[in-house]
Amino acid sequence: MPNAEQVPQSSFLYFTGQGSDKVYQVHLRPRDDGWVVDYGNGRRGGTLATGTKTSSPLAFEAALKIYQKVVKEKTSKGYTPDQSGALYTSTELAGRMSGELPQLPTLILEEQAARYFDDPGWGLQEKADGENRILLIEGEAVRGTNRRGLFVDIPQAWAGAADAPAGRTVIAGEHVGDAFMAFDLLELHGQDLRGAPFIERFGHLRRIAVAVPWVTVLDLELSAEGKRRRARELLASHGEGYVLKALDAPFAAGRSTASLKFKFNQSATCEVIRVNAQRSVAVGLRDEAGAMVDLGNVTVPPNEPLPAVGTLVEVRYLYRYAGGKFEQPVYKGRRADMTPADAVLSQVTRIKDRGAFPDDEAA
């Protein structure tokens, strides 16, 4: 057991300037019979990448030296103290399989989406621009998983579910910054709801979420007028898109035709195939034969580290010309929750024939 002088320590640091707005946090924490040094870093207000500087628990003095060295290195590079960063948990289960896999909506085109607005059997929710999370709540313990079913660290603010009823509750949603945007409920106080219709699960979700301050439930539009209005609002506010949900469908993990997504600007998980000289990288996707297709260059923002060749990254784009590159690509960040098998050309469905748009280059 650590003595009175051996107490946990945390430093919240940030760097702004030259287009950057980065957060770095480092934590000295007890674990098992020793101490570890964990960190989180990324864009301010975004989802932080987390890791550890100690592969196994150390004596307090040894861990303290590592902690102080990390803080000194960061402050020498222009980072300054800041107390507004959200503390992330550090779970010994990180990277292990949870047994929980999300339901993944199928991408559709705008002309396909229109008919669901008039269908009373379908509802519409915003597609939050974050990372897929399933939260497992048991008493005061809250654990998070990613789209691959692996346990991940979550903001510390989510980890205290005081006065939670007995039995496990499982909520599906998106991790956006420090917020959890919930859209489905899979278990409630030990009762499995996966076989119940979505509209029933959603009703339970709205009732329980009011007691959890860090959960925001994504609104569900049911009327044709409401669905069209919400779609217009999301487009006007530069939202990512929306998801159409079959109201009578049970929950099923994996790619689903009972959950359909439309994105105003499409994005794809790509592989970095070349690092260029001026803060840009070339990205590509593999076709059905396994051959790499070069989709062009994308600029990496100053507040993002340059990804190495082979890294998976998310790229948002307007469309792709047939046989050509991405048009107006935007770098969104690394995708540690994806695998090389996800970086395939079939993700790209918004394709235009260059010959049909003769004025594009002159515009």
PDB file of C-alpha atoms in Angstrom, residues 266 270 281 283 295-300 314-319 325-332:
ATOM      1  CA  GLN A 266     -18.788  10.564 -47.307  1.00  0.00           C
ATOM      2  CA  CYS A 270      -7.887   4.518 -45.712  1.00  0.00           C
ATOM      3  CA  VAL A 281       0.073  11.887 -47.013  1.00  0.00           C
ATOM      4  CA  VAL A 283      -3.939   7.400 -49.022  1.00  0.00           C
ATOM      5  CA  LEU A 295      -6.897   7.902 -53.884  1.00  0.00           C
ATOM      6  CA  GLY A 296      -4.646  10.965 -53.768  1.00  0.00           C
ATOM      7  CA  ASN A 297      -3.114  13.252 -51.170  1.00  0.00           C
ATOM      8  CA  VAL A 298      -4.684  14.732 -48.038  1.00  0.00           C
ATOM      9  CA  THR A 299      -3.202  17.496 -45.886  1.00  0.00           C
ATOM     10  CA  VAL A 300      -2.535  16.629 -42.239  1.00  0.00           C
ATOM     11  CA  GLU A 314     -10.230   8.476 -41.726  1.00  0.00           C
ATOM     12  CA  VAL A 315     -10.656  10.757 -44.736  1.00  0.00           C
ATOM     13  CA  ARG A 316     -13.785  12.765 -45.477  1.00  0.00           C
ATOM     14  CA  TYR A 317     -14.414  13.664 -49.129  1.00  0.00           C
ATOM     15  CA  LEU A 318     -17.086  15.129 -51.357  1.00  0.00           C
ATOM     16  CA  TYR A 319     -17.001  12.344 -53.960  1.00  0.00           C
ATOM     17  CA  LYS A 325      -8.932  10.469 -56.768  1.00  0.00           C
ATOM     18  CA  PHE A 326     -10.956  11.849 -53.854  1.00  0.00           C
ATOM     19  CA  GLU A 327     -12.397  15.303 -54.461  1.00  0.00           C
ATOM     20  CA  GLN A 328     -11.901  17.793 -51.582  1.00  0.00           C
ATOM     21  CA  PRO A 329     -10.438  15.269 -49.099  1.00  0.00           C
ATOM     22  CA  VAL A 330     -10.211  16.270 -45.421  1.00  0.00           C
ATOM     23  CA  TYR A 331      -8.070  14.441 -42.858  1.00  0.00           C
ATOM     24  CA  LYS A 332     -10.125  13.427 -39.805  1.00  0.00           C
TER      25      LYS A 332
END
